[in-house]
Amino acid sequence: MGKTIAEKIFSQHSGEDARAGDLVIAHLDFIMGQDGTAPLAINSFHEMRGEKVFDPSKVAFVIDHSAPSPNEGVSSLHKLMREFTSKQGILLYDIGHGVCHQLMLEQGHVVPGDLVIGADSHTCTYGALNAFSTGVGSTDLAAGIISGKLWFKVPETIKFLCEGILPPGVFSKDLILYLIGDIGADGATYLAAEYCGETISALDVEERFTIANMAIEMGAKAGLMEFDEKVKKWVAGRSKKPPRPVFADPDAKYLEIRKYDLSHLEPQIACPHTVDNVSPVGQVEGLPVQQAFIGTCTNGRINDLRIAARILTGKKVSPGVRLIVAPSSRQVFLDAMNEGIIQVLVEAGAAIVTPGCGPCVGTHNGVPSDGEVVLSTANRNFKGRMGNSRASIYLASPATVAASAVTGRVTDPRPFFL
Amino acid sequence: MLLNGKAFKFGNDINTDYIISGKYKFKTLDMKELARHVMEDLDPQFFQKISEGDMIVAGSNFGCGSSREQAPLAIIYAGIGCVLASSFARIFYRNAINTGLPVIECDTSKIDEGDLLQVNLEKGIVLNRSKNLEIPITPLPQVMIKILSDGGLIKHFQKYGDFNFD
């Protein structure tokens, strides 16, 4: 019997013939922690009587969730991270570098075939590079940086076979929102998701990140994709590590194969307060918006900002709307400056904030008020997510958010792409 | 291990932001302080209502969302004895076991708010004493039983210095 991508990666990293359902102890290629989870992991590291990180070159911490620090409590946690990383000789991406997942990808820490854990649920993003990456908590992170290993239950795999080319004005964000709406917020719990087919192949690697990023929003442990020339090229320009591509066997066993024709997909929107509460944008069109947010590990990359700039060139953000833009990394910020995108966004009336997570997780940089409607490119719309449980958060693509910022109401962006 | 407590009922998809809001969890490592805000966005009085050993009872996908371990820790420090749900999100489930919070997967549709429950982990049974009903529990994987019986992953590492499931 053949193996899935997940079964192969766990076999290679555990030295066992790993099959779905097996429990394995596997070696880790890279480990990441951020400022919401690393401080607790540092405490656990000491409580576990850890002395040295197993391999300092395979660990990075990122200060992105509250960056720069909004209060003294956070400052002391950041200080703890700075002292620990300095003492252990591990890489720290301090404030301004950007969102952890963007850094892990663009700085070349992950290559195809890797097994990676991160103490952040959206660690599944790197699956788009044909790596198995999954989110863990602080104690698992501590055990990982002490031992270089972690125990895993090898997941069964559910395959999403996506056919058809997305129409103009419809993006990978719309695709993943549609899939989550179809299968539900717990539709892939404990499972690895494999996203493949013509639709995925046609997307750029950075557009694929948006899909893998949201695998966790259907409950999945990982959001895996196939290795191809696009991935090979993307990784070659960023990492010195040799890629070890992993291909599913033709006779691999899948729990389920779901087929989709996406050639007529409409722009999608996730309505409050769950990510699977998805409908076509048309059904919510006209709803007044008070805050629009473009950024995050889901949709804060250069191609996302290009789309926003295309819509906002020569236009103004509607009075009554606050448009907040957070480039997902310093490199994205620099690229956007070089391309004139930042000029376009600022002239349109956008407020640019430090690369990082702030508004998405409600720590600072854009907490909405009671009763307000927020339209965001993020991955979660839970009640209270942005720091106020009396606000309503809607999720959509950067195109839908930018178009709605111009009109002041939820707007189908397709007319901007005719 | 016998656990006794009163049921506090919640719905499906109780996410980690509901369990402990991001606006608190990024600020401090003081779990007693975080515990005061547990489930606050769903029930502002929750922390005042509960007594030591009481149980959270929910529907499907409990603990979905972020990987924050502050979620199970806030529940533990609030004095909750265990969480029963018809299913759990994966990362929360791992974090609960790692921090020593018993998580019980069972049919929760026959439990109502205020029911008195007794959980028998060895026998794999929840007794709903208010309704005189026995509800079977989905068994935990061996690795998780080992970590729970060591008192969580920190104590497991204190004991063995590494993973040890032999």
mmCIF file of N, CA, C and O in Angstrom, chain A residues 276-342:
data_model
loop_
_atom_site.group_PDB
_atom_site.id
_atom_site.type_symbol
_atom_site.label_atom_id
_atom_site.label_comp_id
_atom_site.label_asym_id
_atom_site.label_seq_id
_atom_site.Cartn_x
_atom_site.Cartn_y
_atom_site.Cartn_z
ATOM 1 N N ASP A 276 -16.397 29.367 9.292
ATOM 2 C CA ASP A 276 -17.150 28.555 8.326
ATOM 3 C C ASP A 276 -18.524 29.132 7.981
ATOM 4 O O ASP A 276 -19.289 28.530 7.234
ATOM 5 N N ASN A 277 -18.820 30.321 8.500
ATOM 6 C CA ASN A 277 -20.090 30.979 8.185
ATOM 7 C C ASN A 277 -19.914 31.790 6.892
ATOM 8 O O ASN A 277 -19.897 33.014 6.896
ATOM 9 N N VAL A 278 -19.747 31.064 5.790
ATOM 10 C CA VAL A 278 -19.288 31.671 4.535
ATOM 11 C C VAL A 278 -20.435 31.800 3.532
ATOM 12 O O VAL A 278 -21.271 30.908 3.410
ATOM 13 N N SER A 279 -20.455 32.931 2.824
ATOM 14 C CA SER A 279 -21.413 33.082 1.722
ATOM 15 C C SER A 279 -20.756 33.907 0.613
ATOM 16 O O SER A 279 -19.723 34.530 0.835
ATOM 17 N N PRO A 280 -21.342 33.920 -0.598
ATOM 18 C CA PRO A 280 -20.802 34.812 -1.625
ATOM 19 C C PRO A 280 -20.921 36.273 -1.159
ATOM 20 O O PRO A 280 -21.884 36.617 -0.454
ATOM 21 N N VAL A 281 -19.931 37.098 -1.548
ATOM 22 C CA VAL A 281 -19.929 38.498 -1.122
ATOM 23 C C VAL A 281 -21.255 39.183 -1.458
ATOM 24 O O VAL A 281 -21.755 40.019 -0.695
ATOM 25 N N GLY A 282 -21.844 38.794 -2.591
ATOM 26 C CA GLY A 282 -23.095 39.405 -3.042
ATOM 27 C C GLY A 282 -24.198 39.391 -1.999
ATOM 28 O O GLY A 282 -25.015 40.308 -1.927
ATOM 29 N N GLN A 283 -24.183 38.359 -1.152
ATOM 30 C CA GLN A 283 -25.254 38.243 -0.143
ATOM 31 C C GLN A 283 -25.122 39.247 0.991
ATOM 32 O O GLN A 283 -26.058 39.445 1.758
ATOM 33 N N VAL A 284 -23.931 39.840 1.134
ATOM 34 C CA VAL A 284 -23.721 40.817 2.213
ATOM 35 C C VAL A 284 -23.470 42.194 1.616
ATOM 36 O O VAL A 284 -23.239 43.173 2.330
ATOM 37 N N GLU A 285 -23.508 42.298 0.301
ATOM 38 C CA GLU A 285 -23.150 43.536 -0.374
ATOM 39 C C GLU A 285 -23.981 44.707 0.152
ATOM 40 O O GLU A 285 -25.172 44.579 0.389
ATOM 41 N N GLY A 286 -23.280 45.848 0.361
ATOM 42 C CA GLY A 286 -23.990 47.037 0.828
ATOM 43 C C GLY A 286 -23.894 47.278 2.320
ATOM 44 O O GLY A 286 -24.215 48.370 2.799
ATOM 45 N N LEU A 287 -23.437 46.267 3.064
ATOM 46 C CA LEU A 287 -23.312 46.441 4.517
ATOM 47 C C LEU A 287 -22.245 47.499 4.818
ATOM 48 O O LEU A 287 -21.106 47.377 4.375
ATOM 49 N N PRO A 288 -22.581 48.579 5.578
ATOM 50 C CA PRO A 288 -21.580 49.616 5.871
ATOM 51 C C PRO A 288 -20.427 49.067 6.716
ATOM 52 O O PRO A 288 -20.639 48.262 7.621
ATOM 53 N N VAL A 289 -19.211 49.504 6.374
ATOM 54 C CA VAL A 289 -17.990 49.041 7.037
ATOM 55 C C VAL A 289 -17.329 50.230 7.727
ATOM 56 O O VAL A 289 -17.223 51.305 7.134
ATOM 57 N N GLN A 290 -16.907 50.046 8.986
ATOM 58 C CA GLN A 290 -16.218 51.135 9.686
ATOM 59 C C GLN A 290 -14.694 50.966 9.676
ATOM 60 O O GLN A 290 -13.959 51.929 9.734
ATOM 61 N N GLN A 291 -14.241 49.701 9.679
ATOM 62 C CA GLN A 291 -12.792 49.480 9.649
ATOM 63 C C GLN A 291 -12.458 48.403 8.630
ATOM 64 O O GLN A 291 -13.100 47.358 8.586
ATOM 65 N N ALA A 292 -11.438 48.685 7.823
ATOM 66 C CA ALA A 292 -10.956 47.708 6.844
ATOM 67 C C ALA A 292 -9.496 47.421 7.186
ATOM 68 O O ALA A 292 -8.736 48.346 7.490
ATOM 69 N N PHE A 293 -9.129 46.144 7.154
ATOM 70 C CA PHE A 293 -7.760 45.776 7.537
ATOM 71 C C PHE A 293 -7.149 44.845 6.495
ATOM 72 O O PHE A 293 -7.721 43.813 6.157
ATOM 73 N N ILE A 294 -6.000 45.250 5.977
ATOM 74 C CA ILE A 294 -5.256 44.414 5.021
ATOM 75 C C ILE A 294 -3.914 44.066 5.658
ATOM 76 O O ILE A 294 -3.129 44.969 5.981
ATOM 77 N N GLY A 295 -3.683 42.772 5.853
ATOM 78 C CA GLY A 295 -2.420 42.338 6.461
ATOM 79 C C GLY A 295 -2.525 40.900 6.892
ATOM 80 O O GLY A 295 -3.323 40.140 6.344
ATOM 81 N N THR A 296 -1.696 40.501 7.857
ATOM 82 C CA THR A 296 -1.647 39.176 8.511
ATOM 83 C C THR A 296 -0.865 38.121 7.721
ATOM 84 O O THR A 296 -0.529 38.305 6.554
ATOM 85 N N CYS A 297 -0.653 36.979 8.398
ATOM 86 C CA CYS A 297 0.024 35.837 7.770
ATOM 87 C C CYS A 297 -0.808 35.247 6.642
ATOM 88 O O CYS A 297 -0.306 34.491 5.823
ATOM 89 N N THR A 298 -2.072 35.585 6.587
ATOM 90 C CA THR A 298 -2.942 35.081 5.520
ATOM 91 C C THR A 298 -2.794 35.915 4.245
ATOM 92 O O THR A 298 -2.639 35.371 3.154
ATOM 93 N N ASN A 299 -2.853 37.232 4.387
ATOM 94 C CA ASN A 299 -2.938 38.111 3.214
ATOM 95 C C ASN A 299 -2.232 39.444 3.410
ATOM 96 O O ASN A 299 -2.810 40.507 3.145
ATOM 97 N N GLY A 300 -0.977 39.398 3.832
ATOM 98 C CA GLY A 300 -0.231 40.660 3.975
ATOM 99 C C GLY A 300 1.020 40.677 3.109
ATOM 100 O O GLY A 300 1.966 41.418 3.375
ATOM 101 N N ARG A 301 1.040 39.820 2.090
ATOM 102 C CA ARG A 301 2.241 39.708 1.246
ATOM 103 C C ARG A 301 2.210 40.714 0.096
ATOM 104 O O ARG A 301 1.217 41.384 -0.133
ATOM 105 N N ILE A 302 3.312 40.762 -0.644
ATOM 106 C CA ILE A 302 3.451 41.799 -1.673
ATOM 107 C C ILE A 302 2.356 41.685 -2.742
ATOM 108 O O ILE A 302 1.814 42.713 -3.177
ATOM 109 N N ASN A 303 1.989 40.456 -3.107
ATOM 110 C CA ASN A 303 0.938 40.348 -4.137
ATOM 111 C C ASN A 303 -0.404 40.859 -3.611
ATOM 112 O O ASN A 303 -1.211 41.408 -4.353
ATOM 113 N N ASP A 304 -0.626 40.695 -2.297
ATOM 114 C CA ASP A 304 -1.860 41.207 -1.689
ATOM 115 C C ASP A 304 -1.873 42.748 -1.714
ATOM 116 O O ASP A 304 -2.907 43.365 -2.001
ATOM 117 N N LEU A 305 -0.722 43.339 -1.413
ATOM 118 C CA LEU A 305 -0.647 44.799 -1.405
ATOM 119 C C LEU A 305 -0.736 45.363 -2.831
ATOM 120 O O LEU A 305 -1.299 46.437 -3.052
ATOM 121 N N ARG A 306 -0.209 44.604 -3.802
ATOM 122 C CA ARG A 306 -0.334 45.027 -5.213
ATOM 123 C C ARG A 306 -1.803 45.094 -5.625
ATOM 124 O O ARG A 306 -2.222 46.027 -6.306
ATOM 125 N N ILE A 307 -2.556 44.081 -5.207
ATOM 126 C CA ILE A 307 -3.986 44.047 -5.546
ATOM 127 C C ILE A 307 -4.706 45.242 -4.908
ATOM 128 O O ILE A 307 -5.513 45.923 -5.550
ATOM 129 N N ALA A 308 -4.369 45.500 -3.640
ATOM 130 C CA ALA A 308 -4.997 46.636 -2.945
ATOM 131 C C ALA A 308 -4.653 47.938 -3.671
ATOM 132 O O ALA A 308 -5.529 48.798 -3.895
ATOM 133 N N ALA A 309 -3.372 48.085 -4.060
ATOM 134 C CA ALA A 309 -2.939 49.328 -4.716
ATOM 135 C C ALA A 309 -3.612 49.496 -6.081
ATOM 136 O O ALA A 309 -3.969 50.613 -6.472
ATOM 137 N N ARG A 310 -3.799 48.382 -6.762
ATOM 138 C CA ARG A 310 -4.464 48.445 -8.066
ATOM 139 C C ARG A 310 -5.864 49.055 -7.932
ATOM 140 O O ARG A 310 -6.282 49.877 -8.746
ATOM 141 N N ILE A 311 -6.567 48.663 -6.862
ATOM 142 C CA ILE A 311 -7.926 49.171 -6.646
ATOM 143 C C ILE A 311 -7.913 50.602 -6.106
ATOM 144 O O ILE A 311 -8.758 51.417 -6.445
ATOM 145 N N LEU A 312 -6.919 50.928 -5.289
ATOM 146 C CA LEU A 312 -6.913 52.219 -4.593
ATOM 147 C C LEU A 312 -6.178 53.324 -5.365
ATOM 148 O O LEU A 312 -6.220 54.487 -4.953
ATOM 149 N N THR A 313 -5.531 53.004 -6.470
ATOM 150 C CA THR A 313 -4.800 54.028 -7.226
ATOM 151 C C THR A 313 -5.750 55.139 -7.680
ATOM 152 O O THR A 313 -6.780 54.879 -8.306
ATOM 153 N N GLY A 314 -5.387 56.376 -7.284
ATOM 154 C CA GLY A 314 -6.191 57.535 -7.689
ATOM 155 C C GLY A 314 -7.521 57.654 -6.983
ATOM 156 O O GLY A 314 -8.355 58.487 -7.331
ATOM 157 N N LYS A 315 -7.741 56.792 -5.978
ATOM 158 C CA LYS A 315 -9.023 56.847 -5.241
ATOM 159 C C LYS A 315 -8.767 57.184 -3.781
ATOM 160 O O LYS A 315 -7.631 57.183 -3.312
ATOM 161 N N LYS A 316 -9.855 57.472 -3.073
ATOM 162 C CA LYS A 316 -9.761 57.766 -1.638
ATOM 163 C C LYS A 316 -10.588 56.751 -0.850
ATOM 164 O O LYS A 316 -11.661 56.338 -1.312
ATOM 165 N N VAL A 317 -10.069 56.416 0.311
ATOM 166 C CA VAL A 317 -10.847 55.592 1.237
ATOM 167 C C VAL A 317 -12.087 56.388 1.630
ATOM 168 O O VAL A 317 -12.004 57.586 1.898
ATOM 169 N N SER A 318 -13.240 55.730 1.623
ATOM 170 C CA SER A 318 -14.507 56.399 1.911
ATOM 171 C C SER A 318 -14.483 57.064 3.288
ATOM 172 O O SER A 318 -13.968 56.489 4.248
ATOM 173 N N PRO A 319 -15.045 58.284 3.404
ATOM 174 C CA PRO A 319 -15.121 58.922 4.723
ATOM 175 C C PRO A 319 -15.913 57.999 5.653
ATOM 176 O O PRO A 319 -16.911 57.418 5.249
ATOM 177 N N GLY A 320 -15.471 57.851 6.863
ATOM 178 C CA GLY A 320 -16.180 56.942 7.769
ATOM 179 C C GLY A 320 -15.559 55.565 7.816
ATOM 180 O O GLY A 320 -15.943 54.740 8.631
ATOM 181 N N VAL A 321 -14.595 55.306 6.895
ATOM 182 C CA VAL A 321 -13.877 54.029 6.945
ATOM 183 C C VAL A 321 -12.430 54.283 7.360
ATOM 184 O O VAL A 321 -11.799 55.227 6.884
ATOM 185 N N ARG A 322 -11.932 53.463 8.256
ATOM 186 C CA ARG A 322 -10.503 53.502 8.620
ATOM 187 C C ARG A 322 -9.844 52.316 7.928
ATOM 188 O O ARG A 322 -10.217 51.171 8.191
ATOM 189 N N LEU A 323 -8.901 52.580 7.041
ATOM 190 C CA LEU A 323 -8.169 51.485 6.387
ATOM 191 C C LEU A 323 -6.804 51.334 7.043
ATOM 192 O O LEU A 323 -6.008 52.270 7.049
ATOM 193 N N ILE A 324 -6.565 50.151 7.618
ATOM 194 C CA ILE A 324 -5.285 49.853 8.265
ATOM 195 C C ILE A 324 -4.557 48.816 7.424
ATOM 196 O O ILE A 324 -5.151 47.811 7.022
ATOM 197 N N VAL A 325 -3.285 49.075 7.150
ATOM 198 C CA VAL A 325 -2.490 48.133 6.358
ATOM 199 C C VAL A 325 -1.247 47.754 7.153
ATOM 200 O O VAL A 325 -0.519 48.626 7.633
ATOM 201 N N ALA A 326 -1.013 46.441 7.319
ATOM 202 C CA ALA A 326 0.193 45.949 7.983
ATOM 203 C C ALA A 326 0.922 45.008 7.019
ATOM 204 O O ALA A 326 0.505 43.861 6.840
ATOM 205 N N PRO A 327 2.007 45.476 6.376
ATOM 206 C CA PRO A 327 2.785 44.555 5.529
ATOM 207 C C PRO A 327 3.237 43.384 6.391
ATOM 208 O O PRO A 327 3.537 43.561 7.570
ATOM 209 N N SER A 328 3.309 42.179 5.811
ATOM 210 C CA SER A 328 3.558 41.019 6.670
ATOM 211 C C SER A 328 5.023 40.888 7.075
ATOM 212 O O SER A 328 5.340 40.110 7.964
ATOM 213 N N SER A 329 5.910 41.657 6.430
ATOM 214 C CA SER A 329 7.302 41.646 6.889
ATOM 215 C C SER A 329 8.001 42.935 6.447
ATOM 216 O O SER A 329 7.472 43.682 5.609
ATOM 217 N N ARG A 330 9.191 43.133 7.002
ATOM 218 C CA ARG A 330 10.000 44.293 6.608
ATOM 219 C C ARG A 330 10.327 44.224 5.118
ATOM 220 O O ARG A 330 10.303 45.228 4.427
ATOM 221 N N GLN A 331 10.624 43.000 4.633
ATOM 222 C CA GLN A 331 10.940 42.836 3.211
ATOM 223 C C GLN A 331 9.743 43.197 2.344
ATOM 224 O O GLN A 331 9.895 43.871 1.321
ATOM 225 N N VAL A 332 8.554 42.757 2.773
ATOM 226 C CA VAL A 332 7.345 43.110 2.022
ATOM 227 C C VAL A 332 7.146 44.629 2.031
ATOM 228 O O VAL A 332 6.808 45.245 1.011
ATOM 229 N N PHE A 333 7.386 45.251 3.183
ATOM 230 C CA PHE A 333 7.269 46.709 3.340
ATOM 231 C C PHE A 333 8.223 47.402 2.359
ATOM 232 O O PHE A 333 7.838 48.323 1.615
ATOM 233 N N LEU A 334 9.482 46.938 2.320
ATOM 234 C CA LEU A 334 10.486 47.536 1.431
ATOM 235 C C LEU A 334 10.103 47.347 -0.040
ATOM 236 O O LEU A 334 10.191 48.299 -0.835
ATOM 237 N N ASP A 335 9.671 46.135 -0.371
ATOM 238 C CA ASP A 335 9.258 45.873 -1.759
ATOM 239 C C ASP A 335 8.092 46.787 -2.150
ATOM 240 O O ASP A 335 8.048 47.323 -3.257
ATOM 241 N N ALA A 336 7.162 46.947 -1.207
ATOM 242 C CA ALA A 336 5.985 47.787 -1.481
ATOM 243 C C ALA A 336 6.393 49.252 -1.636
ATOM 244 O O ALA A 336 5.817 49.992 -2.445
ATOM 245 N N MET A 337 7.410 49.678 -0.899
ATOM 246 C CA MET A 337 7.912 51.054 -1.065
ATOM 247 C C MET A 337 8.569 51.216 -2.426
ATOM 248 O O MET A 337 8.319 52.184 -3.142
ATOM 249 N N ASN A 338 9.406 50.235 -2.787
ATOM 250 C CA ASN A 338 10.118 50.307 -4.067
ATOM 251 C C ASN A 338 9.167 50.322 -5.256
ATOM 252 O O ASN A 338 9.451 50.930 -6.276
ATOM 253 N N GLU A 339 8.039 49.634 -5.106
ATOM 254 C CA GLU A 339 7.075 49.567 -6.211
ATOM 255 C C GLU A 339 6.096 50.737 -6.202
ATOM 256 O O GLU A 339 5.203 50.802 -7.051
ATOM 257 N N GLY A 340 6.224 51.628 -5.202
ATOM 258 C CA GLY A 340 5.315 52.777 -5.131
ATOM 259 C C GLY A 340 3.964 52.462 -4.521
ATOM 260 O O GLY A 340 3.057 53.302 -4.515
ATOM 261 N N ILE A 341 3.841 51.238 -4.011
ATOM 262 C CA ILE A 341 2.551 50.805 -3.448
ATOM 263 C C ILE A 341 2.214 51.569 -2.162
ATOM 264 O O ILE A 341 1.068 51.991 -1.950
ATOM 265 N N ILE A 342 3.218 51.757 -1.330
ATOM 266 C CA ILE A 342 2.972 52.461 -0.064
ATOM 267 C C ILE A 342 2.483 53.885 -0.342
ATOM 268 O O ILE A 342 1.540 54.370 0.295
#
